[in-house]
Amino acid sequence: MAILTSSAVDLADLLLGQDADDTVFTDEELIPVRMLNEFTYCPRLAYLEWVQGEFTDNLDTREGTFGHRNVDRPSARPIPAPTEFGDVPPQPAAVPIETSTSNPTATTSITGAEPSPPSIEPATTAASSPLLKTRSLTLSAAREGLVAKLDLLELDGQHVTPVEYKKGAIPDNPFQAWEPERVQLCAQGLILRENGYQCNAGEIFYIESRHRVTVPFDDALVLRTRELIRQLREMGRGGQIPSPLVDSPKCPRCSLVGICLPDETNLLLRDAAATGLDASTRDSRAGSPDEDGSASTNSLPSPVRHLLPARDDALPLYVKEQGAFVGKDADRLVVRHRTATLISVPLIDVSQVSLFGNVQMSSQALREVVDRGISVCHFSYGGWFAAMTTGHVHKNIELRMAQFATAADPVKSLELAKSFIVAKIRNGRTMLRRHATAQQRSGQTDTTSEPEIDLTDETASPRCVDAQKGSGTSAGWPVQAPAANQDVSEAPSDNRLTQKPSEATARELAQLAEWARMAGRATSAETLLGLEGMAAKVYFSGFARLLKGGHAFDFSGRNRRPPRDPINALLSFVYSLLAKELTIAVRSVGFDPLLGFFHKPRYGRPSLALDLAEEFRPLIGDSTVLMLVNNGEISESSFLARAGAVTLTEPGRKAVIAAFERRMEQEITHPIFGYRISYRRVLQVQARLLSRVLLGELASYPGFCTR
Amino acid sequence: MMKTVYLVSYDVCDPRRLRLTYKKLCGFGMALQYSVFRCELSAMQRQSLKEQLWDILNLEEDRVMIVNLGPAGARGDECFEFWGNPRMSIPARTAVIV
Ligand code: SF4
């Protein structure tokens, strides 16, 4: 989006507010002045909020709102309309507020006590009378096309002065005010003028400094304000998100930084521009493990700042105790079983709720969690991800429209599907390669080492909530590889390993690399599906050799409905948990989880979540299974076999969820952005990046590939 | 997100507000003693607590004291010493599975 300069526009028209055509805006077209403030701060911020309906608080915005507490009460008295003043001659603009108001009212507002308002007398004669004040007034102007909520309005005769409250101290610049605030105030002035008041200046009260700063509405400011209004209107029509600011100090303070991803987006845009290749070639080089450190960028890029928190404050709650009941007590969720309380957690610590089988939840609890944006995921007793309860659909209709349009376009769908599958094959290959090297290094004695997996970030958290329940096999967190299991697990696997491990592995690695390359060039969905199938077969035969759990964990390929051996039971369950995570992630970005690009829509299937899950199956799903088996966190007794179908026991299921959660919370170094981030966050970021591809900002989806 | 451990204690003069304050704090941490809570909060959560308590309290009559005990998982929890029967088990940062 081009940043406009005012040169081409008729300055006189702008100053006088005269559009060529005498436009009058309808209520729906009015721009909230607060939005103009955001737009001045950053056009992209305004776009995200205004067009895509994103809104998130951060500490700044929350404290800002808190500072307004005493302002936001509507005034008891309406202000007199301008005509009620009669023919009073205009007053000079600079009203000496500090002397005429005995004490700025906001100084006391920060202590929470509201002073009694100054005596209000109808001001029929101007200069000598006390100021008339009104608070929290909403006013619009159809010709300017603006609407504003005014913190405080002071009337002195026919002159009015809007006063804005801002948290913090007076900024150290010549205006003693930031531009967004000056523009916002000036827009308020324009509204007041259109409503017949005389308004030549506004004031900003800085709560921390306890001081007012006058902002004169001079020609330059009026011009700038009108120009910004015009640009904002144009942006609203354009349907193209403005680019992120580059390396701006505004971003760390921006409440939408986690949604905007400024540095990440800029890096990807820069990479795409630097390579200057067409989309398909770009696909195949994104994060490729084979072409590490390739010279993709010539100019020295500024590093991606770590503006995202590495992980969330809150964590999931899983309830799998059959017959349990989830209720709400004040601001806590309480899980009960008959008369016993199993657990009670503050709602602020809960990010999502998963219920397995016969578990009830009260409607009060349900209402409360969806109000807080917490999703409730429903699983069958056997671990099938059946449904999700959430609040209202995300407001980002633009994204859903793009999603449907893309899904209807076979060429674009195939491009995306290729990215998912290429990343999946690569990640599977990386996993095999890494284990093979680890085994060779350690001379086949080390059974449990997976250099990157686990045991580093969370060495000491021996808690699994309420260990008295279901502590059959392995309730707590096994902190070290359990020695007891080693003799059982090592013998058979060593046998398998001695069957020329490196040769078989090398062949598989070569095949997978080749198929990943071919998948990147696939010209039809059928070819892609075929390659994916072949790669999966080879990958799983390599995966089988990595399992060190003894014959009980023999594995000869995937089978699903029902799983017929323990490994398949484990894989099905962790994939189901992974699908849950991605359903939550894509939904929170604003997608419809049911419509995918690789997985064809089928009744009730979260196809988009399954699409995105592809690249994470090896990284999260399979490595969780490997961890469970090779660390002895799960054993033969964790499974039940019934009529050829193998299911997990309750303690077994608990161990799987615990291991999956450890993996999700594990922090890794992001292969493209270079900062520490948990896998759970990675999923959210990928969903966000996918949305940027669909909306046309990014040319291709950067699959997540570890090295 | 980095969380900080706070010790929160309060004097609330009116029984209704006292009950509401207790309930509110239960949503942010755990009671250690009468009118004393341990809360592990991010900056945003601390702000939420402030906003919500200010809606309940009458700050002309009631008081709240908030002591910053440092980052969670560090000194924040080592500085507690209990005589008698402690009512605290420090929650680990893991998903809850029941
Ligand atoms: S993070 Fe930066 S670029 Fe993105 S909306 Fe905020 S200020 Fe603008």
PDB file of C-alpha atoms in Angstrom, chain A residues 344-450:
ATOM      1  CA  SER A 344      -9.835 -26.812  41.298  1.00  0.00           C
ATOM      2  CA  VAL A 345      -7.954 -24.414  39.029  1.00  0.00           C
ATOM      3  CA  PRO A 346      -8.166 -20.660  38.569  1.00  0.00           C
ATOM      4  CA  LEU A 347      -9.714 -19.897  35.199  1.00  0.00           C
ATOM      5  CA  ILE A 348      -6.852 -17.567  34.369  1.00  0.00           C
ATOM      6  CA  ASP A 349      -4.584 -20.618  34.271  1.00  0.00           C
ATOM      7  CA  VAL A 350      -6.752 -22.545  31.804  1.00  0.00           C
ATOM      8  CA  SER A 351      -6.216 -22.187  28.052  1.00  0.00           C
ATOM      9  CA  GLN A 352      -8.485 -24.979  26.777  1.00  0.00           C
ATOM     10  CA  VAL A 353     -10.601 -27.780  28.175  1.00  0.00           C
ATOM     11  CA  SER A 354     -10.741 -31.347  26.821  1.00  0.00           C
ATOM     12  CA  LEU A 355     -13.410 -33.758  27.988  1.00  0.00           C
ATOM     13  CA  PHE A 356     -13.185 -37.496  27.369  1.00  0.00           C
ATOM     14  CA  GLY A 357     -16.238 -39.719  27.214  1.00  0.00           C
ATOM     15  CA  ASN A 358     -18.658 -39.530  30.074  1.00  0.00           C
ATOM     16  CA  VAL A 359     -17.739 -36.190  31.620  1.00  0.00           C
ATOM     17  CA  GLN A 360     -20.302 -33.481  32.299  1.00  0.00           C
ATOM     18  CA  MET A 361     -19.858 -29.756  32.348  1.00  0.00           C
ATOM     19  CA  SER A 362     -22.282 -27.269  33.839  1.00  0.00           C
ATOM     20  CA  SER A 363     -23.768 -24.643  31.579  1.00  0.00           C
ATOM     21  CA  GLN A 364     -22.441 -21.922  33.885  1.00  0.00           C
ATOM     22  CA  ALA A 365     -18.939 -23.272  33.466  1.00  0.00           C
ATOM     23  CA  LEU A 366     -19.439 -23.592  29.732  1.00  0.00           C
ATOM     24  CA  ARG A 367     -20.674 -20.028  29.416  1.00  0.00           C
ATOM     25  CA  GLU A 368     -17.805 -18.721  31.473  1.00  0.00           C
ATOM     26  CA  VAL A 369     -15.098 -20.494  29.501  1.00  0.00           C
ATOM     27  CA  VAL A 370     -16.410 -19.532  26.079  1.00  0.00           C
ATOM     28  CA  ASP A 371     -16.734 -15.939  27.269  1.00  0.00           C
ATOM     29  CA  ARG A 372     -13.075 -16.063  28.066  1.00  0.00           C
ATOM     30  CA  GLY A 373     -12.213 -17.454  24.659  1.00  0.00           C
ATOM     31  CA  ILE A 374     -11.447 -20.910  26.027  1.00  0.00           C
ATOM     32  CA  SER A 375     -12.467 -23.743  23.709  1.00  0.00           C
ATOM     33  CA  VAL A 376     -13.978 -26.948  25.000  1.00  0.00           C
ATOM     34  CA  CYS A 377     -12.953 -30.040  23.026  1.00  0.00           C
ATOM     35  CA  HIS A 378     -15.030 -33.161  23.223  1.00  0.00           C
ATOM     36  CA  PHE A 379     -13.438 -36.559  22.748  1.00  0.00           C
ATOM     37  CA  SER A 380     -15.020 -39.980  22.755  1.00  0.00           C
ATOM     38  CA  TYR A 381     -13.917 -42.265  25.541  1.00  0.00           C
ATOM     39  CA  GLY A 382     -11.550 -43.882  23.082  1.00  0.00           C
ATOM     40  CA  GLY A 383      -9.902 -40.577  22.235  1.00  0.00           C
ATOM     41  CA  TRP A 384     -11.684 -39.647  18.998  1.00  0.00           C
ATOM     42  CA  PHE A 385     -11.829 -35.864  18.614  1.00  0.00           C
ATOM     43  CA  ALA A 386     -15.544 -35.416  18.056  1.00  0.00           C
ATOM     44  CA  ALA A 387     -16.512 -31.785  18.540  1.00  0.00           C
ATOM     45  CA  MET A 388     -15.527 -28.403  19.841  1.00  0.00           C
ATOM     46  CA  THR A 389     -17.520 -25.771  21.673  1.00  0.00           C
ATOM     47  CA  THR A 390     -16.404 -22.180  21.288  1.00  0.00           C
ATOM     48  CA  GLY A 391     -17.765 -18.679  21.450  1.00  0.00           C
ATOM     49  CA  HIS A 392     -18.929 -16.750  18.437  1.00  0.00           C
ATOM     50  CA  VAL A 393     -17.208 -17.087  15.110  1.00  0.00           C
ATOM     51  CA  HIS A 394     -14.211 -14.843  14.599  1.00  0.00           C
ATOM     52  CA  LYS A 395     -15.020 -11.531  12.965  1.00  0.00           C
ATOM     53  CA  ASN A 396     -12.445 -11.930  10.234  1.00  0.00           C
ATOM     54  CA  ILE A 397     -14.872 -12.586   7.407  1.00  0.00           C
ATOM     55  CA  GLU A 398     -12.272 -11.462   4.892  1.00  0.00           C
ATOM     56  CA  LEU A 399     -10.168 -14.488   5.784  1.00  0.00           C
ATOM     57  CA  ARG A 400     -13.002 -16.982   5.558  1.00  0.00           C
ATOM     58  CA  MET A 401     -13.957 -15.637   2.160  1.00  0.00           C
ATOM     59  CA  ALA A 402     -10.374 -16.044   1.001  1.00  0.00           C
ATOM     60  CA  GLN A 403     -10.281 -19.552   2.449  1.00  0.00           C
ATOM     61  CA  PHE A 404     -13.372 -20.615   0.541  1.00  0.00           C
ATOM     62  CA  ALA A 405     -12.169 -19.018  -2.669  1.00  0.00           C
ATOM     63  CA  THR A 406      -8.801 -20.730  -2.391  1.00  0.00           C
ATOM     64  CA  ALA A 407     -10.340 -24.101  -1.616  1.00  0.00           C
ATOM     65  CA  ALA A 408     -12.466 -23.756  -4.727  1.00  0.00           C
ATOM     66  CA  ASP A 409      -9.378 -23.127  -6.838  1.00  0.00           C
ATOM     67  CA  PRO A 410      -7.593 -26.408  -7.597  1.00  0.00           C
ATOM     68  CA  VAL A 411      -4.322 -24.732  -8.597  1.00  0.00           C
ATOM     69  CA  LYS A 412      -4.010 -22.696  -5.422  1.00  0.00           C
ATOM     70  CA  SER A 413      -5.151 -25.608  -3.283  1.00  0.00           C
ATOM     71  CA  LEU A 414      -2.505 -27.811  -4.812  1.00  0.00           C
ATOM     72  CA  GLU A 415       0.198 -25.231  -4.103  1.00  0.00           C
ATOM     73  CA  LEU A 416      -0.724 -25.230  -0.432  1.00  0.00           C
ATOM     74  CA  ALA A 417      -1.120 -28.989  -0.244  1.00  0.00           C
ATOM     75  CA  LYS A 418       2.369 -29.334  -1.718  1.00  0.00           C
ATOM     76  CA  SER A 419       3.842 -27.098   0.966  1.00  0.00           C
ATOM     77  CA  PHE A 420       2.234 -29.179   3.705  1.00  0.00           C
ATOM     78  CA  ILE A 421       3.366 -32.485   2.265  1.00  0.00           C
ATOM     79  CA  VAL A 422       6.883 -31.388   1.384  1.00  0.00           C
ATOM     80  CA  ALA A 423       7.345 -30.169   4.945  1.00  0.00           C
ATOM     81  CA  LYS A 424       5.904 -33.389   6.285  1.00  0.00           C
ATOM     82  CA  ILE A 425       8.237 -35.605   4.282  1.00  0.00           C
ATOM     83  CA  ARG A 426      11.223 -33.455   5.186  1.00  0.00           C
ATOM     84  CA  ASN A 427      10.410 -33.505   8.871  1.00  0.00           C
ATOM     85  CA  GLY A 428      10.013 -37.251   8.822  1.00  0.00           C
ATOM     86  CA  ARG A 429      13.341 -37.537   7.074  1.00  0.00           C
ATOM     87  CA  THR A 430      15.016 -35.228   9.569  1.00  0.00           C
ATOM     88  CA  MET A 431      13.724 -37.351  12.389  1.00  0.00           C
ATOM     89  CA  LEU A 432      15.161 -40.548  10.916  1.00  0.00           C
ATOM     90  CA  ARG A 433      18.443 -38.872  10.075  1.00  0.00           C
ATOM     91  CA  ARG A 434      18.873 -37.427  13.512  1.00  0.00           C
ATOM     92  CA  HIS A 435      18.222 -40.701  15.258  1.00  0.00           C
ATOM     93  CA  ALA A 436      20.513 -42.571  12.936  1.00  0.00           C
ATOM     94  CA  THR A 437      23.405 -40.229  13.643  1.00  0.00           C
ATOM     95  CA  ALA A 438      22.674 -40.269  17.344  1.00  0.00           C
ATOM     96  CA  GLN A 439      22.753 -44.048  17.359  1.00  0.00           C
ATOM     97  CA  GLN A 440      25.938 -44.278  15.373  1.00  0.00           C
ATOM     98  CA  ARG A 441      27.622 -41.798  17.643  1.00  0.00           C
ATOM     99  CA  SER A 442      26.636 -43.578  20.774  1.00  0.00           C
ATOM    100  CA  GLY A 443      27.589 -46.982  19.413  1.00  0.00           C
ATOM    101  CA  GLN A 444      24.151 -48.510  19.840  1.00  0.00           C
ATOM    102  CA  THR A 445      24.232 -48.423  23.604  1.00  0.00           C
ATOM    103  CA  ASP A 446      22.166 -45.375  24.104  1.00  0.00           C
ATOM    104  CA  THR A 447      18.560 -46.262  23.676  1.00  0.00           C
ATOM    105  CA  THR A 448      16.746 -43.171  24.640  1.00  0.00           C
ATOM    106  CA  SER A 449      18.697 -40.297  23.300  1.00  0.00           C
ATOM    107  CA  GLU A 450      16.936 -37.905  21.060  1.00  0.00           C
TER     108      GLU A 450
END
